[in-house]
Coordinates of C-alpha atoms and ligand atoms in Angstrom, one line a residue:
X1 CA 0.0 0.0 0.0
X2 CA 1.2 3.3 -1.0
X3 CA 1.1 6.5 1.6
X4 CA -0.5 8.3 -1.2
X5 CA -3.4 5.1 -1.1
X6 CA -3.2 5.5 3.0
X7 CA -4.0 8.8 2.8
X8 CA -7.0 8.7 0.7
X9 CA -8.6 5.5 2.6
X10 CA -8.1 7.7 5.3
X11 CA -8.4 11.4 3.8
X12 CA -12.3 11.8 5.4
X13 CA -12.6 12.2 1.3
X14 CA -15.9 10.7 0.9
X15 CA -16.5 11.6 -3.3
X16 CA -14.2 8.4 -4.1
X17 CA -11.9 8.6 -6.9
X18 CA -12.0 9.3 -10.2
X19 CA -10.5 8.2 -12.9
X20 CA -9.9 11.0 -15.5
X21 CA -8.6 10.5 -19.0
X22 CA -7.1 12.6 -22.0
X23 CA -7.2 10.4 -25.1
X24 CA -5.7 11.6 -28.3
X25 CA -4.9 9.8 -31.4
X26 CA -2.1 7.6 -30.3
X27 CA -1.6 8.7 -26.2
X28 CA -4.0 8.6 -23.5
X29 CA -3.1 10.7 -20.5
X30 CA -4.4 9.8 -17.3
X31 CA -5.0 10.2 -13.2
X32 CA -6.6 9.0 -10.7
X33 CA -7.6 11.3 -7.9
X34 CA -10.1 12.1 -5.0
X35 CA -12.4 15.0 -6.5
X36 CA -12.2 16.8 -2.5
X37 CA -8.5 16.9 -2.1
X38 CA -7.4 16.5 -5.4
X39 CA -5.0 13.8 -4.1
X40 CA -3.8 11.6 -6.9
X41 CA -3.3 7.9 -6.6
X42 CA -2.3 7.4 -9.9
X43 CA -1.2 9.1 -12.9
X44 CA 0.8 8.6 -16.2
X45 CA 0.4 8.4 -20.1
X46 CA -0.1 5.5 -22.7
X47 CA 2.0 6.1 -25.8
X48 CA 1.8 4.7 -29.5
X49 CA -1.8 3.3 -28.6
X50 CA -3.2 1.4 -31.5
X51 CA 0.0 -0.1 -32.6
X52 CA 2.1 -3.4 -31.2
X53 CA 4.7 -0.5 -29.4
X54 CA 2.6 1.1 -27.4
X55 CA 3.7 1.6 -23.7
X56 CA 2.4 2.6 -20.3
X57 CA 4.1 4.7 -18.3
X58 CA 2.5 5.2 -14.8
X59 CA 3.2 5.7 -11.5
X60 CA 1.4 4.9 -8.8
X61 CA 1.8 7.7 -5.5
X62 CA 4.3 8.9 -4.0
X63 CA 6.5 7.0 -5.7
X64 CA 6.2 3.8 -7.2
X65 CA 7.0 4.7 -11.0
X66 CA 6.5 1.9 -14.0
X67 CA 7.2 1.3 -17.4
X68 CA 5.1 -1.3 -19.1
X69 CA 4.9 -3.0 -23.3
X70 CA 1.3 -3.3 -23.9
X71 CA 1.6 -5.4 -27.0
X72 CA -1.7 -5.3 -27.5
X73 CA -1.9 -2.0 -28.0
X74 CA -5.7 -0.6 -28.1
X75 CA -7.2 1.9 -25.9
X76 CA -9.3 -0.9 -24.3
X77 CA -5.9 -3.0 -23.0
X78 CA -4.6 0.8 -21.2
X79 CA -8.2 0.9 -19.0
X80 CA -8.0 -2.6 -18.2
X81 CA -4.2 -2.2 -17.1
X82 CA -5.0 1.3 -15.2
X83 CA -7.7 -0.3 -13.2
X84 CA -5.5 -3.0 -12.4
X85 CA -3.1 -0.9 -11.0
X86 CA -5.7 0.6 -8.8
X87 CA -6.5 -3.1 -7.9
X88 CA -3.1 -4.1 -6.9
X89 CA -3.0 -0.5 -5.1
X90 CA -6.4 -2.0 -2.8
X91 CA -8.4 0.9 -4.8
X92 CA -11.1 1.1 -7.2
X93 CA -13.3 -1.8 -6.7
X94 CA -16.5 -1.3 -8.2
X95 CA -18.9 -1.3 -5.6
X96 CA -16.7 -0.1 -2.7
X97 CA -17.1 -4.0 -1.0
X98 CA -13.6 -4.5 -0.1
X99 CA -12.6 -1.2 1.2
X100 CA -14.1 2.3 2.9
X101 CA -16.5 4.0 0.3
X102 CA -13.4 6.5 -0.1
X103 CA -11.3 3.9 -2.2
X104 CA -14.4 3.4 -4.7
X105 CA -14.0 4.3 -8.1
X106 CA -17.6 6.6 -8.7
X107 CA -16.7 7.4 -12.3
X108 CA -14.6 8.5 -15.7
X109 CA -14.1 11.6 -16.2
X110 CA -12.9 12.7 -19.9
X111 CA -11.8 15.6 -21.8
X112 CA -13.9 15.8 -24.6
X113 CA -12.6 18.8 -27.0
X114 CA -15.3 20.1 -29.2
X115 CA -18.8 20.2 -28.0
X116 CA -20.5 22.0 -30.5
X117 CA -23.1 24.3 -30.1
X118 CA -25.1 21.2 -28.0
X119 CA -22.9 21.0 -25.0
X120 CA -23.2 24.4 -22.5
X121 CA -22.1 22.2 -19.8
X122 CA -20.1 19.0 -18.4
X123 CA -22.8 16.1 -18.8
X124 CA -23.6 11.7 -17.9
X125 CA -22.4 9.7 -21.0
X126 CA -25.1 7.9 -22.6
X127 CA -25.9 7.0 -25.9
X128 CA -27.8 10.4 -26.9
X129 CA -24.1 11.7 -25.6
X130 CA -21.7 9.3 -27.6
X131 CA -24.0 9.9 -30.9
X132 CA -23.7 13.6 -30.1
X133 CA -19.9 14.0 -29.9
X134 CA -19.9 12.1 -32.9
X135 CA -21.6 14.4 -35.0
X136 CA -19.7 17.4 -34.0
X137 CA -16.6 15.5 -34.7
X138 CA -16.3 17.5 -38.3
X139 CA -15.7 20.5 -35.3
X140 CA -12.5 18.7 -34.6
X141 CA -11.8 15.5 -36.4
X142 CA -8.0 14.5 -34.8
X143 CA -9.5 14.7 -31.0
X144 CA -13.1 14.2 -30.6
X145 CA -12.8 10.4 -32.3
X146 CA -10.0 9.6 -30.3
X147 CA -12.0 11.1 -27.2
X148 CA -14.7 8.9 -28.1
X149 CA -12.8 5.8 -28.3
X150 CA -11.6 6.7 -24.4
X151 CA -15.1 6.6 -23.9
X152 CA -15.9 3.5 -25.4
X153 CA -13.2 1.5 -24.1
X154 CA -13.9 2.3 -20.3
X155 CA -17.5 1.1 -21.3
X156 CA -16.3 -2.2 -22.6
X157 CA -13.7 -2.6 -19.8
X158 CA -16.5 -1.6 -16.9
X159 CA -19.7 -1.2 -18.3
X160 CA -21.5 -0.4 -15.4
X161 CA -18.9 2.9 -14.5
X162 CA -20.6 6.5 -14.7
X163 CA -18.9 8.6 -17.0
X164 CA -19.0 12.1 -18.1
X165 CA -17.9 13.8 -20.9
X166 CA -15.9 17.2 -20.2
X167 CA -15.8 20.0 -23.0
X168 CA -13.0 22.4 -23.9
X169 CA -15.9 24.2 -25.5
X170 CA -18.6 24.6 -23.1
X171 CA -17.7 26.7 -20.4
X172 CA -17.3 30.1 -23.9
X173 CA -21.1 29.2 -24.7
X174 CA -22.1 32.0 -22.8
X175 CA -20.3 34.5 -25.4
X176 CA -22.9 36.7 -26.9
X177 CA -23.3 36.5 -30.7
X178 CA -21.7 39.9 -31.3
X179 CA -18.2 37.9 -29.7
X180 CA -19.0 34.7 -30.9
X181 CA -20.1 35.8 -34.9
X182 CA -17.7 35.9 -37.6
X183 CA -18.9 38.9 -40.2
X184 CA -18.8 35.9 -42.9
X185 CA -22.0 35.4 -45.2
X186 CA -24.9 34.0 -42.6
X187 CA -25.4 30.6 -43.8
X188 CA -21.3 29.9 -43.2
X189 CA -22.9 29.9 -39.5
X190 CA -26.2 28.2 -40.1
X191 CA -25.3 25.6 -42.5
X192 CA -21.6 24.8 -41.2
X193 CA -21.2 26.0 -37.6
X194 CA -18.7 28.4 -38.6
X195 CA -18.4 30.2 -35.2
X196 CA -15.8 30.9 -32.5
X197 CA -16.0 28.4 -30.3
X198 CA -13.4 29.0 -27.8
X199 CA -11.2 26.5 -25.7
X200 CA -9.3 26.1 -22.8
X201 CA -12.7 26.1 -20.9
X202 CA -12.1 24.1 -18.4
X203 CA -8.7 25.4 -17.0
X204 CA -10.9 29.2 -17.4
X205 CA -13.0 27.4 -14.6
X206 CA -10.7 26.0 -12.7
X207 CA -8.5 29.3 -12.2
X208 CA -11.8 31.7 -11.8
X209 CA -13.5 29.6 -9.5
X210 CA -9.3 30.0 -7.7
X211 CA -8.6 33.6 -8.4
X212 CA -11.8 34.3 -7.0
X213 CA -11.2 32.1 -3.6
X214 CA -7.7 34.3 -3.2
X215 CA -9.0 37.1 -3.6
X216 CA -11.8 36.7 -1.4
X217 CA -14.5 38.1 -3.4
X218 CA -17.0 36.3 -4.8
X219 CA -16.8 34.8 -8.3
X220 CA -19.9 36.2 -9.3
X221 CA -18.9 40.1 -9.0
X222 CA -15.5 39.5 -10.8
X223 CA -14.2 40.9 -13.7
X224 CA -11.4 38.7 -14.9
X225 CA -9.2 38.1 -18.2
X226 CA -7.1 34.9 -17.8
X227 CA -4.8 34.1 -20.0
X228 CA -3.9 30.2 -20.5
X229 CA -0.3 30.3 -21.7
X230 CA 0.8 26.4 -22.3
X231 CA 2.2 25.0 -25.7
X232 CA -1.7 26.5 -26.8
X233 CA -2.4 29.8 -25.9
X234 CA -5.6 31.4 -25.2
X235 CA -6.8 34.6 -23.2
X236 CA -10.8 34.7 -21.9
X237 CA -13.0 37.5 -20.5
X238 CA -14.8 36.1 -17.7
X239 CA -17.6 38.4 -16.4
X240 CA -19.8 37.5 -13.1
X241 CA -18.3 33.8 -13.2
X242 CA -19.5 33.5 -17.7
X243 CA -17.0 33.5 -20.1
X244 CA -18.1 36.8 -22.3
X245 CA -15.5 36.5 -24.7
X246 CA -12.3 34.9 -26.0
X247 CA -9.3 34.9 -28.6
X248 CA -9.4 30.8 -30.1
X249 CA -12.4 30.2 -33.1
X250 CA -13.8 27.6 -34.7
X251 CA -10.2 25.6 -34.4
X252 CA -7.5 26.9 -31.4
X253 CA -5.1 28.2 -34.4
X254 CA -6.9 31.5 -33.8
X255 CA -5.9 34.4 -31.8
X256 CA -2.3 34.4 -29.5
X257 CA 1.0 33.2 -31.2
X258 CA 1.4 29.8 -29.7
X259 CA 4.7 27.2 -29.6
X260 CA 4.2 25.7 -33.3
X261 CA 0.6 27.5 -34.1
X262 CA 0.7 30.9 -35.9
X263 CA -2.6 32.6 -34.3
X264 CA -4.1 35.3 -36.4
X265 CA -2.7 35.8 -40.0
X266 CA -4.6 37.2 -42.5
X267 CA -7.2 34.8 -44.2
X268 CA -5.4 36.5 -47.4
X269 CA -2.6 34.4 -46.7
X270 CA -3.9 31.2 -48.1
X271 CA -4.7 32.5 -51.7
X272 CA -1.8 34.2 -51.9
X273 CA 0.4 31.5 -51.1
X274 CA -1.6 28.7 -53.1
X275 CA -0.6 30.9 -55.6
X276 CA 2.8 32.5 -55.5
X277 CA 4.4 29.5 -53.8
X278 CA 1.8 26.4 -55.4
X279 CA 1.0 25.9 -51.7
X280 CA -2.5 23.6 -50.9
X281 CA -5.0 24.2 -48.3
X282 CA -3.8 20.6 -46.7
X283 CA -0.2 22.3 -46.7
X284 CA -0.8 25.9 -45.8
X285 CA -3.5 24.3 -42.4
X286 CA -0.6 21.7 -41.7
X287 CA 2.7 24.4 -41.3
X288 CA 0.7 27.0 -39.7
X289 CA -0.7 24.4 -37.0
X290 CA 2.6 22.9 -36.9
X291 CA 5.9 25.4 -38.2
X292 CA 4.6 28.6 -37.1
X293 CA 4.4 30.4 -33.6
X294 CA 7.3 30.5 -31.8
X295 CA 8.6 27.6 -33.8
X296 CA 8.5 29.5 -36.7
X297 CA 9.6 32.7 -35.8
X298 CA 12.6 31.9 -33.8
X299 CA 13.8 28.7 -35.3
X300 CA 15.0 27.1 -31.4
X301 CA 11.7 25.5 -31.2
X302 CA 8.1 25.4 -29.6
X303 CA 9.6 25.6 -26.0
X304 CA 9.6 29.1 -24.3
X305 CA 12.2 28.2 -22.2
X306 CA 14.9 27.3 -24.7
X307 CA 13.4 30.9 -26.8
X308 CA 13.9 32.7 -23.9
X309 CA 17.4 31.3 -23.3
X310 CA 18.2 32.0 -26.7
X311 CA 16.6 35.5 -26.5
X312 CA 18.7 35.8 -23.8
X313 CA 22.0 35.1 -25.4
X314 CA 21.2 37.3 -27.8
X315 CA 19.3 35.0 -31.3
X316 CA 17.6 37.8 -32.8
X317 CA 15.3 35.3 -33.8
X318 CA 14.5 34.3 -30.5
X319 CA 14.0 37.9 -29.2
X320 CA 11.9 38.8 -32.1
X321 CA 9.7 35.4 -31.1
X322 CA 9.3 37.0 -27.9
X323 CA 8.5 40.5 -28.5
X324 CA 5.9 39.2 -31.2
X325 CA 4.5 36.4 -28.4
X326 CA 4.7 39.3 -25.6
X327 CA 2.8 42.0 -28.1
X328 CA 0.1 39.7 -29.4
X329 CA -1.1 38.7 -25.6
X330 CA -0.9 42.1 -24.2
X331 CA -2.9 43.7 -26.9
X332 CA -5.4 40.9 -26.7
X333 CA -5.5 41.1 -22.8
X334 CA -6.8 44.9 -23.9
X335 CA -8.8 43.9 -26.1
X336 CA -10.7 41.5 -23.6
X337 CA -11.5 44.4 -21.4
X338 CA -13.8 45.6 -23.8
X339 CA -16.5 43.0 -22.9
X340 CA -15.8 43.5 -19.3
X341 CA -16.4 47.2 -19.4
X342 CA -13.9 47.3 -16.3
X343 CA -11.0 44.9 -15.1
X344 CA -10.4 43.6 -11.8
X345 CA -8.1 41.2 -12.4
X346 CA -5.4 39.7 -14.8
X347 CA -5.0 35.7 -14.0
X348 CA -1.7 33.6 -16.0
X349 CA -2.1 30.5 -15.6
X350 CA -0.8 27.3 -17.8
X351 CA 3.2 26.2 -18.3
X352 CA 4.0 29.8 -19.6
X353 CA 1.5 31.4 -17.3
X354 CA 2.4 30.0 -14.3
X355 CA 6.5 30.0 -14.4
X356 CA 7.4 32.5 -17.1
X357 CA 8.2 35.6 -14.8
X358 CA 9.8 37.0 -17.7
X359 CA 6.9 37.3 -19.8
X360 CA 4.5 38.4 -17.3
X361 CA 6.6 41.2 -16.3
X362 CA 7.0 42.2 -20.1
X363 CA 3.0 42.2 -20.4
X364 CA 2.0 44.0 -17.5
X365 CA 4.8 46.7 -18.7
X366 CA 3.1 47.6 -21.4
X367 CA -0.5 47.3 -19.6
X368 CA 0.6 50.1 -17.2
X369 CA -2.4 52.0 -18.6
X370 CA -4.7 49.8 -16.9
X371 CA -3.3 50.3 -14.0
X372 CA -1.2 47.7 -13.2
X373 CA 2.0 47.4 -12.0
X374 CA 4.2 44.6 -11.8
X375 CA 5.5 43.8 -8.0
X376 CA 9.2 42.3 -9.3
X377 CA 9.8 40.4 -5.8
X378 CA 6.2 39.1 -5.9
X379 CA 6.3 38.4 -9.7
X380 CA 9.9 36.2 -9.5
X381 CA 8.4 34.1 -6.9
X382 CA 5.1 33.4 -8.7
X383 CA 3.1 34.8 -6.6
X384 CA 3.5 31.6 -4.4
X385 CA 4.2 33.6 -0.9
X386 CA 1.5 36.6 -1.8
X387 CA -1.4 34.6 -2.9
X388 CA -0.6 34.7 -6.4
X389 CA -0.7 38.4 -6.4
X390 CA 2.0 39.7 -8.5
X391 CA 1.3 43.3 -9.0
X392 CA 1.5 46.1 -6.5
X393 CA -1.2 48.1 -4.6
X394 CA -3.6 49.5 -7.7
X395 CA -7.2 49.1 -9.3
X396 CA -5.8 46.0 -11.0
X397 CA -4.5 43.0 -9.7
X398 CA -2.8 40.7 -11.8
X399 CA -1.8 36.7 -10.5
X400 CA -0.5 33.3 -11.3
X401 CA -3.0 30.8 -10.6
X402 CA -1.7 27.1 -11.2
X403 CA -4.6 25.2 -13.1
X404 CA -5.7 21.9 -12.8
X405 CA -7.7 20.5 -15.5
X406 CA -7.7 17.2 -14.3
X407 CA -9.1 17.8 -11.1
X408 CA -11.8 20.1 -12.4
X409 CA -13.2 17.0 -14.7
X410 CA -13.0 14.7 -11.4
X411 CA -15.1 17.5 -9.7
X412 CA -17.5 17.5 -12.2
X413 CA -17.5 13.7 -12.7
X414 CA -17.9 13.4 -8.9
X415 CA -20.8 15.6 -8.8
X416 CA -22.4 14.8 -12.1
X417 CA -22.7 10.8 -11.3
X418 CA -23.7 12.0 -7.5
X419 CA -26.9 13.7 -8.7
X420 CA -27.0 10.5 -11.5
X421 CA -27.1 8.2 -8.7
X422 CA -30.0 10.3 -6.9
X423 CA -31.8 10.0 -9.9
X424 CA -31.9 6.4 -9.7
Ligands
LIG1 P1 0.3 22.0 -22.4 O1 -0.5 23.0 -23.1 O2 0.8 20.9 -23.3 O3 -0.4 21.4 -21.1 P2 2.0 23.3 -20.5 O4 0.9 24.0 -19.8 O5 2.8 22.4 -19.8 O6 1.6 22.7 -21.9 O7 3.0 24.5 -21.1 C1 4.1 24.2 -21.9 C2 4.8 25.5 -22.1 O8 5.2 26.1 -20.9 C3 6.1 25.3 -22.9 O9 6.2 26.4 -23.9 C4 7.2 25.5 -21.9 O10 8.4 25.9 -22.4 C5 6.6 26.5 -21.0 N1 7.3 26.6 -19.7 C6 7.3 25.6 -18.7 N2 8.2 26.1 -17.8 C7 8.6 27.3 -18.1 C8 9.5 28.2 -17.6 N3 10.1 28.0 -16.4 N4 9.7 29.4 -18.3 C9 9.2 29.6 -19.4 N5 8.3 28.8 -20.0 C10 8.1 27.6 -19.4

């Protein structure tokens, strides 16, 4: 028995554990955690899924750490393995008969990345669900298939485990039409969904519901922009607790310069490279999702911190990366205010977000006119001693708040087959 596995049969944590999964085309990320504490029993990654290589790489808490062939590859052999971990660990069981009801697994969780116009909120899988992700899977055709097949797997492993479906998408559906419209002939919108969409919506609720707890005020009467800065980049308005507007579309290649995507370019850029350079649509999509952003620019790569090394030892490249990454954010940080009609605070969160001190000084120094002003003690130690404040003393506060995707889907999850099981 691990300490970590102690300390949750013994945590007082009575929403169980769930099991919370990330599955892409060929990996499926994973944890296992207790939806109060947010105490993880397990965690890890399946790579190469869906071919003879793949491999499981987990570890079970603190710090029992595995690597594991799964020759037989599919995403229904990684449940069956991860629940067998959390067998050997004295966890999981089904219906909570061989251990305290704290060690019970109530449900999946997944990370479902398009939900259409249909989803406004975290929901129960069931068929209607399944069929319904599936027909917005034009919305995002690499991830909401392989999100699907997560789904289906845990079905066929343990058919009688809740799960719920958790959207990147959801939590922006609040965006009025004036934020969400594209000025693009009507029926682009009617016939084909062509909209802004948003993502990142579940780290926006996980850091607002946080800012909001540190700051003491309630989430309701806050007006925040958070800015999710990991290898995608995305800045939100959130307004009374709603997401009123933000910079990702109808795909996340739109708005901030990201690690390899380019954000904004002109749509003019695709005609006039299919014809100068004999460039297709298939081509032009693929190197600005992939050979752009930072990438592009600097030429060191998608990581900030080898750019801002770089930068630092003088690649021109890599300073110009930068400047462009740190001009692009503050000007959409600006630009969010307008839905907010006043700012209260300024949240980073996200890899960049939450340990780039370098950046987030540079963007608050040019945001002085809001009113904010960096606090350079605060804003080197991320905030971690002053409550993630980073600024000083003004009308604006700015902050790091670490996010925590994961446990925001077990939350849900917890809560979601909680009122399912009432319902019975
Ligand atoms: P993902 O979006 O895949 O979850 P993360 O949130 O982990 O990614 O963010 C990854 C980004 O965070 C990378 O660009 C990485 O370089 C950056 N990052 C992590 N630590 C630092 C740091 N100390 N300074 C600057 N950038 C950092």
């Amino acid at each position: 028995m691990t300490g970590t596995g102690e300390n949750v049969h013994g945590s007082g944590d009575s929403g169980g554990l769930v099991l919370v999964l990330n599955s892409g085309s060929s990996s499926v990320k994973f944890a296992v955690l207790a939806p109060a504490s947010g105490e993880r029993v397990l965690a890890g990654m399946a790579e190469k899924v869906g071919t003879p290589e793949a491999e499981l790489r987990i570890r079970r808490y603190p710090d029992h750490i595995a690597t594991e062939p799964l020759p037989e590859g599919s995403y229904q052999a990684v449940i069956s393995r991860i629940l067998g971990h959390l067998s050997e660990a004295g966890l999981g069981t089904e219906d909570g008969a061989s251990g305290p009801g704290q060690a019970r697994l109530v449900g999946a969780g997944h990370r479902v990345v398009h939900g259409g116009e249909r989803f406004t909120a975290s929901v129960l899988v069931d068929d209607q669900v399944i069929a319904a992700i599936r027909s917005s899977s034009h919305l995002a055709p690499l991830h909401n298939p392989a999100n699907l097949a997560g789904i289906e797997a845990v079905r066929a492993v343990r058919p009688a485990l809740p799960q719920v479906a958790v959207f990147d998408t959801a939590f922006h559906q609040t965006m009025p039409p004036r934020a969400f419209r594209y000025a693009v002939p009507e029926d682009w919108y009617t016939r084909y969904g062509v909209r802004r969409y948003g993502f990142h919506g579940t780290s926006y609720r996980f850091v607002s519901q946080q800012a909001a707890a540190l700051l003491g005020r309630p989430l309701t009467e806050l007006r925040l922009v958070t800015a999710h800065l990991g290898n995608g980049c995305s800045v939100a308005a959130v307004r009374d607790g709603v997401s009123v507007d933000t910079t990702m579309g109808l795909t996340p290649l739109e708005g901030l310069v990201m690690g390899t995507r380019s954000g904004d370019v002109d749509p003019g850029v695709f005609g006039y490279l299919a014809e100068r350079a004999g460039l297709t649509i298939e081509g032009l999509d693929e190197t600005l999702n992939t050979a752009s952003g930072l990438t592009g620019i600097s030429g060191v790569g998608n990581d900030m911190r080898a750019v801002e090394a770089a930068a630092a030892e003088g690649n021109r490249r890599a300073q110009l990366a930068v400047e462009v990454f740190v001009h692009r954010l503050a000007k959409a940080i600006a630009g969010m205010v307008v839905g907010l009609e006043r700012l209260d605070a300024l949240v980073f969160t996200a890899g960049i977000g939450e340990n780039s001190a370098f950046v987030r000084g540079q963007v608050m120094s040019r945001l002085g006119f809001l009113g904010l002003i960096e606090d350079a003690e605060a804003n080197a130690r991320h905030g971690r001693d002053t409550r993630g404040r980073i600024s000083l003393d003004g009308p604006v506060v700015a902050m790091v708040v670490p996010t925590d995707e994961e446990l925001m889907i077990a939350r849900d999850t917890a809560r979601l087959t909680a009122s399912g099981a009432r319902l019975l």
